[in-house]
Tab-separated table of C-alpha atoms in Angstrom:
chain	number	residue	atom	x	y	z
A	318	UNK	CA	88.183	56.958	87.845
A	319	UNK	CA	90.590	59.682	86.262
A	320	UNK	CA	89.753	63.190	86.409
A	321	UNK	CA	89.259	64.806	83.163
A	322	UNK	CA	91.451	67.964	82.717
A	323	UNK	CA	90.745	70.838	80.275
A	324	UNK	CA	93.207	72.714	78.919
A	325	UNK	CA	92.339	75.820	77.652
A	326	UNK	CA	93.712	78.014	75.608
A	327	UNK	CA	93.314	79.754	72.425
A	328	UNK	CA	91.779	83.845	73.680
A	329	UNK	CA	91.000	86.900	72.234
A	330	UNK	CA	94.389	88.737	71.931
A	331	UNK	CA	96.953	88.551	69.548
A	332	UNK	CA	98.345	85.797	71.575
A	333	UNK	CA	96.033	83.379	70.457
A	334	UNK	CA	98.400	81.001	68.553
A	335	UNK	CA	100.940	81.305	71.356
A	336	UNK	CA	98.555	80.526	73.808
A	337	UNK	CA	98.147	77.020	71.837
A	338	UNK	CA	101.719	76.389	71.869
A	339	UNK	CA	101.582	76.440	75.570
A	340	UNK	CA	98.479	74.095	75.788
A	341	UNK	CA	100.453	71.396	73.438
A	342	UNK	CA	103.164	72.030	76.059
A	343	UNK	CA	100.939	71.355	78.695
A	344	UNK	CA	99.427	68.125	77.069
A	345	UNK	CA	102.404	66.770	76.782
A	346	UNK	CA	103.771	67.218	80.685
A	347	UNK	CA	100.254	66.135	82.049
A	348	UNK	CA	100.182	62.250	83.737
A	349	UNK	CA	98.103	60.695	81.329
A	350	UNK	CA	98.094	57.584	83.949
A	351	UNK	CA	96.278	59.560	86.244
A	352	UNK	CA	94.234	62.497	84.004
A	353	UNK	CA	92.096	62.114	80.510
A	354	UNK	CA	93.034	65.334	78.824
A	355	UNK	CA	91.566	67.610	76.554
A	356	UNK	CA	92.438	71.185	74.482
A	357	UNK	CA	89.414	73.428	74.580
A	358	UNK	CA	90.002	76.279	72.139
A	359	UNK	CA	88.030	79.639	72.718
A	360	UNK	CA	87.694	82.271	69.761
A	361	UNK	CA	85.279	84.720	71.193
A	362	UNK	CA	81.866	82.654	71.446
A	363	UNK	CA	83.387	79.933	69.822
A	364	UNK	CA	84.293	77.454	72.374
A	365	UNK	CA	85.380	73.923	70.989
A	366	UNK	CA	87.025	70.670	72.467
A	367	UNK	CA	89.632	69.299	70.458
A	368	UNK	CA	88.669	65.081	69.971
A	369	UNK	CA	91.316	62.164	70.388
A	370	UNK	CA	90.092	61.622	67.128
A	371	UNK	CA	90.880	64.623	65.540
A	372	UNK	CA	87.555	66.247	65.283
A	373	UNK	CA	86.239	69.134	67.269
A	374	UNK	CA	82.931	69.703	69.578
A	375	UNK	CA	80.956	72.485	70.786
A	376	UNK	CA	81.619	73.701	74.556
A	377	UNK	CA	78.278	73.797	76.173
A	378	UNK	CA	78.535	77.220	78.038
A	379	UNK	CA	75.887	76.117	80.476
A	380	UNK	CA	77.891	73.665	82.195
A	381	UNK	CA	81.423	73.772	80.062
A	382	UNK	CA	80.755	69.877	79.233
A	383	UNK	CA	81.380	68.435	75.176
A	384	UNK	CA	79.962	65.720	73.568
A	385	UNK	CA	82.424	62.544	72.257
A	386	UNK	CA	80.986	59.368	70.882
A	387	UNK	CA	77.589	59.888	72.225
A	388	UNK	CA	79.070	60.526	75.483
A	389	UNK	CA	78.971	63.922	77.822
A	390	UNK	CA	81.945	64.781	79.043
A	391	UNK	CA	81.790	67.472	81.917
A	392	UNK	CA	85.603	68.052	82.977
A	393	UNK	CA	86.545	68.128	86.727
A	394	UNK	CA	89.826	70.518	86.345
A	395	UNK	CA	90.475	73.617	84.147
A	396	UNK	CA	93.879	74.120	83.289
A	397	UNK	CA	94.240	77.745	81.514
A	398	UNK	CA	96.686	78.436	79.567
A	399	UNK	CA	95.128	81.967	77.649
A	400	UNK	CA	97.877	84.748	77.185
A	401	UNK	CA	95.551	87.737	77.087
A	402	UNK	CA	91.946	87.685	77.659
A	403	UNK	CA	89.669	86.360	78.400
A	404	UNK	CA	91.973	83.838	81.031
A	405	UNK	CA	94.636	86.168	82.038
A	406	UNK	CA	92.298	88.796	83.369
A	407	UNK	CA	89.760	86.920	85.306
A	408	UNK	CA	86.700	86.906	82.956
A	409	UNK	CA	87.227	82.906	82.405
A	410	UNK	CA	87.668	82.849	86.170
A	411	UNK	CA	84.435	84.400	86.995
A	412	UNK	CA	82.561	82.066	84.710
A	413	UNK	CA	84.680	78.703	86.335
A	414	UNK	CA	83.551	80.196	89.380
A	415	UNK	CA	79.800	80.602	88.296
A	416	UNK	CA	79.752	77.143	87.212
A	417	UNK	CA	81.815	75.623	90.133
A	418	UNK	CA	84.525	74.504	87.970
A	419	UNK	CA	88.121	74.641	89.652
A	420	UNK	CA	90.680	76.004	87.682
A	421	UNK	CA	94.745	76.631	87.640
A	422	UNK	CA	95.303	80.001	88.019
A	423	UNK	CA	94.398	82.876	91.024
A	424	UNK	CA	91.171	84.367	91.201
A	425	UNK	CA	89.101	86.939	89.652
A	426	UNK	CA	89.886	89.572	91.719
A	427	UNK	CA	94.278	88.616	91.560
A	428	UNK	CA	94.128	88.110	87.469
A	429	UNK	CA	92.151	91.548	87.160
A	430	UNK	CA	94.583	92.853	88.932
A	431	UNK	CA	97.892	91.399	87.694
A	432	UNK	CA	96.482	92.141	84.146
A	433	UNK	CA	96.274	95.774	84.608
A	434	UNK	CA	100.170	96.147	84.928
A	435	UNK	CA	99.617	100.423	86.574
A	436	UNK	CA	97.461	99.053	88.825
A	437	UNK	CA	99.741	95.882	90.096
A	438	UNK	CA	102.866	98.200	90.019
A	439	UNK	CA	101.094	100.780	92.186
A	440	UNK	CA	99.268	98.206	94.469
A	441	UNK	CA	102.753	96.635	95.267
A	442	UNK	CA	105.185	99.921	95.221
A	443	UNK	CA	102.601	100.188	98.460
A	444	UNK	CA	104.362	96.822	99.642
A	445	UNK	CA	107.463	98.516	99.194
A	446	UNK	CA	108.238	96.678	95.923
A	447	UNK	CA	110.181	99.029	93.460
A	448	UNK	CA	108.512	99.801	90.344
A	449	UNK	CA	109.231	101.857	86.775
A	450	UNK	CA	107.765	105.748	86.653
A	451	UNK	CA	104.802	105.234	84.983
A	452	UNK	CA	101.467	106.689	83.662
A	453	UNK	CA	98.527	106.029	82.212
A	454	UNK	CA	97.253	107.147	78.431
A	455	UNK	CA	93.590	106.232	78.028
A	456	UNK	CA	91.897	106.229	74.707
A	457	UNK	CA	89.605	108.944	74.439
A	458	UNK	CA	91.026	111.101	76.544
A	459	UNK	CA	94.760	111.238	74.789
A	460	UNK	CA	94.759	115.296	75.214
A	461	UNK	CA	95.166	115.250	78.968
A	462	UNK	CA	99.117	113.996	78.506
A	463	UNK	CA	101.062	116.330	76.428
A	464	UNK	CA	104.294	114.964	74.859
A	465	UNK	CA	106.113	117.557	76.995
A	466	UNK	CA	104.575	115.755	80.591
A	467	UNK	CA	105.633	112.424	79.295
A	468	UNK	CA	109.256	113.698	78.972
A	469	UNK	CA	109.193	116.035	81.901
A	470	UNK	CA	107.937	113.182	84.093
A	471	UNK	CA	109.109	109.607	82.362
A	472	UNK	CA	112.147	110.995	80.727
A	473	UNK	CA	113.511	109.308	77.413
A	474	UNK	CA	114.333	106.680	75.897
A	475	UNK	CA	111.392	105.147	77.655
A	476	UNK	CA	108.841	102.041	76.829
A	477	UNK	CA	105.283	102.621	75.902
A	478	UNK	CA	102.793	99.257	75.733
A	479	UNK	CA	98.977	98.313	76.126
A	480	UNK	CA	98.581	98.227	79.950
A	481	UNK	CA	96.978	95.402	79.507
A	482	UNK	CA	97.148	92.342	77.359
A	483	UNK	CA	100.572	90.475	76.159
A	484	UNK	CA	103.094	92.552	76.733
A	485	UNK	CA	104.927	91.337	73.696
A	486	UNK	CA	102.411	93.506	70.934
A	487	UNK	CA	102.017	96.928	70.545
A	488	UNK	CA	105.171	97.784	72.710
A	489	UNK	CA	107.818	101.113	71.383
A	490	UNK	CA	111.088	102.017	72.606
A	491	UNK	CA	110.253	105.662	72.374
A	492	UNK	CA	113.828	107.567	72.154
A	493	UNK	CA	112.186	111.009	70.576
A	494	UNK	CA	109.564	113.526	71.570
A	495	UNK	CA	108.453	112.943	67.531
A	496	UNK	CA	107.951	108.690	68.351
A	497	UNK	CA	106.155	109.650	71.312
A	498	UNK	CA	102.318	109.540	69.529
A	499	UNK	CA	103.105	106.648	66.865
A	500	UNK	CA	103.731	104.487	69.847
A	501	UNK	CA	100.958	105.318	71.702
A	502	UNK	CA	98.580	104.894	68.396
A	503	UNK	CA	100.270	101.357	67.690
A	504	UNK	CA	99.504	100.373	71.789
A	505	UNK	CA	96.069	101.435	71.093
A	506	UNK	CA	95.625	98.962	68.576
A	507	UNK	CA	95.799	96.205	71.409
A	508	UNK	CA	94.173	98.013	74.266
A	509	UNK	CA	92.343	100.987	75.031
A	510	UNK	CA	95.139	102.098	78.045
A	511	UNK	CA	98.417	102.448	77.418
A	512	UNK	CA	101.264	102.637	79.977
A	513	UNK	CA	104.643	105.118	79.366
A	514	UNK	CA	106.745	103.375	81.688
A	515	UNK	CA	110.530	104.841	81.976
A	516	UNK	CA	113.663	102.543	80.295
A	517	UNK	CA	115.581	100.987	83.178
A	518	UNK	CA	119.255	99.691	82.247
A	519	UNK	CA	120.132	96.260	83.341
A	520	UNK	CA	119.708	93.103	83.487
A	521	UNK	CA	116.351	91.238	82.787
A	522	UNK	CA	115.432	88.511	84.588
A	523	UNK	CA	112.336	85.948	85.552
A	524	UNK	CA	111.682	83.597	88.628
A	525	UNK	CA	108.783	81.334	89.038
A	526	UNK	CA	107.108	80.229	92.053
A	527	UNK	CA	104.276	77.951	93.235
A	528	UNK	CA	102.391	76.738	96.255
A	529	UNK	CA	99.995	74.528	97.537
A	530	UNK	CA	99.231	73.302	101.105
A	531	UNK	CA	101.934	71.275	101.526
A	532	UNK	CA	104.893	73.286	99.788
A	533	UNK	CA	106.083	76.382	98.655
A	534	UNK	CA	108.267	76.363	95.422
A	535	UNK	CA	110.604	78.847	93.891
A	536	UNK	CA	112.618	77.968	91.015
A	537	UNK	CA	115.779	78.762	89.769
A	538	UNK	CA	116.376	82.214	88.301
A	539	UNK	CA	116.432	83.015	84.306
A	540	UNK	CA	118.623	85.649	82.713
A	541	UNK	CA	116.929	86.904	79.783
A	542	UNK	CA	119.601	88.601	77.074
A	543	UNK	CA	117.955	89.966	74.144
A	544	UNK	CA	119.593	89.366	70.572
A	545	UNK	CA	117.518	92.710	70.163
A	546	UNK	CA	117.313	95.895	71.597
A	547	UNK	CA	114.395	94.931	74.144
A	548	UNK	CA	112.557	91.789	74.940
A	549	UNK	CA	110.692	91.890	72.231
A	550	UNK	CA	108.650	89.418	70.187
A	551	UNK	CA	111.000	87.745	68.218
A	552	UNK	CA	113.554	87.281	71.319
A	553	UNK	CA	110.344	85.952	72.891
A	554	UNK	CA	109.227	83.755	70.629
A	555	UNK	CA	111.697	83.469	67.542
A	556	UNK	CA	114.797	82.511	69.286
A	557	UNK	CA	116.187	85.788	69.039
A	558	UNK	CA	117.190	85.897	72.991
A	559	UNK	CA	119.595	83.748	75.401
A	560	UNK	CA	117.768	82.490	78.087
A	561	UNK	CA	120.254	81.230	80.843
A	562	UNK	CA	119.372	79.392	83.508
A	563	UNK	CA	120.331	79.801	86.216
A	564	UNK	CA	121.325	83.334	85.835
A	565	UNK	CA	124.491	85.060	86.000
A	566	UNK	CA	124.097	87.153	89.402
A	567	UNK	CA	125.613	86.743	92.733
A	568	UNK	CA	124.015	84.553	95.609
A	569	UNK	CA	123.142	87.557	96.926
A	570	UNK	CA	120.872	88.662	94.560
A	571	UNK	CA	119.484	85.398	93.782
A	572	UNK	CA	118.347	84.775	97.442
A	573	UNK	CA	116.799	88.000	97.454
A	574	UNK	CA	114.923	88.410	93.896
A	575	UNK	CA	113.666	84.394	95.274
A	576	UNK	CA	112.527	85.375	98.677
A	577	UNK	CA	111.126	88.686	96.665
A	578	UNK	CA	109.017	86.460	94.036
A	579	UNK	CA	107.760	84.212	97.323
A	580	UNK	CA	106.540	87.475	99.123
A	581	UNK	CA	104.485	88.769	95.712
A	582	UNK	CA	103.142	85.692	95.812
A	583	UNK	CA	102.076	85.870	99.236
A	584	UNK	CA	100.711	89.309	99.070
A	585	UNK	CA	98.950	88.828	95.868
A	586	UNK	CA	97.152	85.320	97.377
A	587	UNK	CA	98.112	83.934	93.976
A	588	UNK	CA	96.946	80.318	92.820
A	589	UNK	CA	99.123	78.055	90.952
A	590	UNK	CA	102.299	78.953	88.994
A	591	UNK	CA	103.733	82.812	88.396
A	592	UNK	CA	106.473	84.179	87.180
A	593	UNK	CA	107.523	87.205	88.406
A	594	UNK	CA	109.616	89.245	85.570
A	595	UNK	CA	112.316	91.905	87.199
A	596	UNK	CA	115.373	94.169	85.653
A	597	UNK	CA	118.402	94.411	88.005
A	598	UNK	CA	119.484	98.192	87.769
A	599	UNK	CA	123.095	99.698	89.236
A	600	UNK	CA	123.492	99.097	92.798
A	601	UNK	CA	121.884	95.313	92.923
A	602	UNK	CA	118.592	96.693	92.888
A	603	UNK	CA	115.669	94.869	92.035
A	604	UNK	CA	112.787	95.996	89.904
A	605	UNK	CA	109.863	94.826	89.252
A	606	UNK	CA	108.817	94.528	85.769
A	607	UNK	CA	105.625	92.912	85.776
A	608	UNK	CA	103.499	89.429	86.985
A	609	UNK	CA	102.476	86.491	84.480
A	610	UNK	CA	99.688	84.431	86.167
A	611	UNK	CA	99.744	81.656	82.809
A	612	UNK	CA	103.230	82.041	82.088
A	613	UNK	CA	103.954	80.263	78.530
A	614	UNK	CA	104.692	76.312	78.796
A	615	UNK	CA	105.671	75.073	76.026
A	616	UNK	CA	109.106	72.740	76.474
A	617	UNK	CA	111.332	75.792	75.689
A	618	UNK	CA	109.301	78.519	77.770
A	619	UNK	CA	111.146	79.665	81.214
A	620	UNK	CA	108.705	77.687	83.455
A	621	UNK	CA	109.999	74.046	82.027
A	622	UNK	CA	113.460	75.850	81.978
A	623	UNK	CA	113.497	76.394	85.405
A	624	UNK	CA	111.457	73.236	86.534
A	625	UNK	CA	114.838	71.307	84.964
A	626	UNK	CA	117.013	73.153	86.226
A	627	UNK	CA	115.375	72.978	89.784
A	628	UNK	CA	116.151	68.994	88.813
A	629	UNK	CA	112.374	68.646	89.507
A	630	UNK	CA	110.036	66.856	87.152
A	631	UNK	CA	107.638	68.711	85.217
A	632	UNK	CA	105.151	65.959	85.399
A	633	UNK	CA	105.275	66.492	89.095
A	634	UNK	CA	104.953	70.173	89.390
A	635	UNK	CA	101.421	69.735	87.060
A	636	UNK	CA	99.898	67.066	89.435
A	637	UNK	CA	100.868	69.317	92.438
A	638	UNK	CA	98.719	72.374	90.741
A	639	UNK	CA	95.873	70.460	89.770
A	640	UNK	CA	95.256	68.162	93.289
A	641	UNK	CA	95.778	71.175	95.171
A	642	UNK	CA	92.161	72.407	93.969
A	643	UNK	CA	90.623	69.642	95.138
């Protein structure tokens, strides 16, 4: 009997439509020998299967099973591929775990935490892991940062983002006391924390890892080089980036940002595949930028990238996340 596998994807954020990308991605890598495979797309409460056929069915929430042709299908595997919430900051995962459902991705307590990009940074700057100056602008309470703190204590230029949610929306390169509130109204739009995080010059670059109880993976290093002035959306999505693989930095380097990426891992108790984002400053020295627990996946996105270049088969590295739940 093959397992059925849901993908699901879709969310809450503005990363909705990307999010979809990555689950066609996803479809298409999956061994449909060995798995029947299905899109489940969640919109707030709406939570429908996408049909072979082409037509859609309700999710029931009780037990996360669909109808097709007079049949109820309960899947055996969640596969989550949500940029944003609700499946990159463990609310999916709580209700998987309610339900007894195994899923892709770490656990509630990991994707809370990975999420929340001040708390991550803080939790591993205590692992010795170096980190951006940052802090933290709630909504609400805007008054108790004054322009003059954020400059005093961040400096300028510097970046300022929703602390939580794709990190690709609502971001500013702030290079003037005057840009300082604009930015912090725009992150507000996408979350009700926003992080002023100070610019570091260098270069970008991303590693993935995965494990399971037989292996421990780390691919090959990507150097990210923006078209733009920062990683933003459109070098993200539109092309407007070169994404080289493997990157242009010495052995060195590479053998420590991998053995780096392998320790987060480690110290996070992560589940299934990461990618671990990092600027290279003056001096070789590694910085984190932040942690992606459903990195994107669609044939283009770093993950595939890497898996090529790592002369492993994509196919391969899917089967390895999903048996390893069970």
């Amino acid at each position: 009997m093959k397992k059925t596998i849901a993908i699901v994807a879709g969310g809450d954020s503005s990363e909705h439509d990307v999010s979809l990308r990555s689950a066609e991605g996803i479809h298409s890598f999956l061994d449909k020998e060995r798995y029947e495979v299905y899109i489940i797309e969640i919109k707030g409460m709406t939570w429908e299967a996408h049909l072979k056929d082409g037509s859609r069915s309700n999710v029931d929430l009780n037990d996360f099973s669909f109808m097709e042709g007079g049949k109820r299908i309960r899947p055996d595997f969640s596969y989550i591929t949500i940029h944003g919430t609700p499946g990159e900051n463990g609310i999916l995962q709580g209700y998987f775990d309610l339900i007894h459902l195994p899923y892709s991705t770490s656990d509630v307590l990991v994707e809370a935490m990975t999420f929340n990009k001040f708390t991550l940074n803080q939790y591993l700057k205590g692992f010795g892991v170096s980190v951006s100056e940052s802090l933290i602008v709630r909504k609400g309470f805007e008054h108790l940062v004054t322009d003059d703190e954020i400059i005093e204590k961040i400096g300028l230029p510097c970046f300022v983002k929703p602390n939580a949610g794709g990190s690709s929306f609502g971001v500013t390169k702030v290079k003037t006391k005057e840009q300082i509130q604009p930015a912090i109204m725009k992150a507000f739009e996408e979350a009700r924390e926003v992080l002023v995080e100070a610019f570091m010059e260098g270069t970008e670059i991303t590693c993935g890892c995965y494990k399971t109880k037989e292996k421990s993976v780390v691919f090959p290093i990507t150097e990210v080089v923006s078209h733009n002035e920062y990683f933003d959306y459109k070098a993200k999505y539109d092309g407007e980036s070169d994404e080289i693989t493997p990157a242009r930095i010495s052995d060195g380097v590479r053998d420590r940002v991998q053995k780096l990426t392998s320790a987060i891992y480690d110290i996070l108790g992560a589940s299934g595949i990461i990618r671990v984002d990092y600027i290279i400053t003056e001096g070789e020295k590694i910085n984190l930028l932040e942690v992606n627990t459903t990195p994107g996946m669609t044939a283009t996105s770093f993950i595939p990238q890497q898996v090529r270049a790592a002369n492993l088969d994509i196919k391969d590295v899917m089967t390895d996340i999903i048996e390893n739940q069970f």
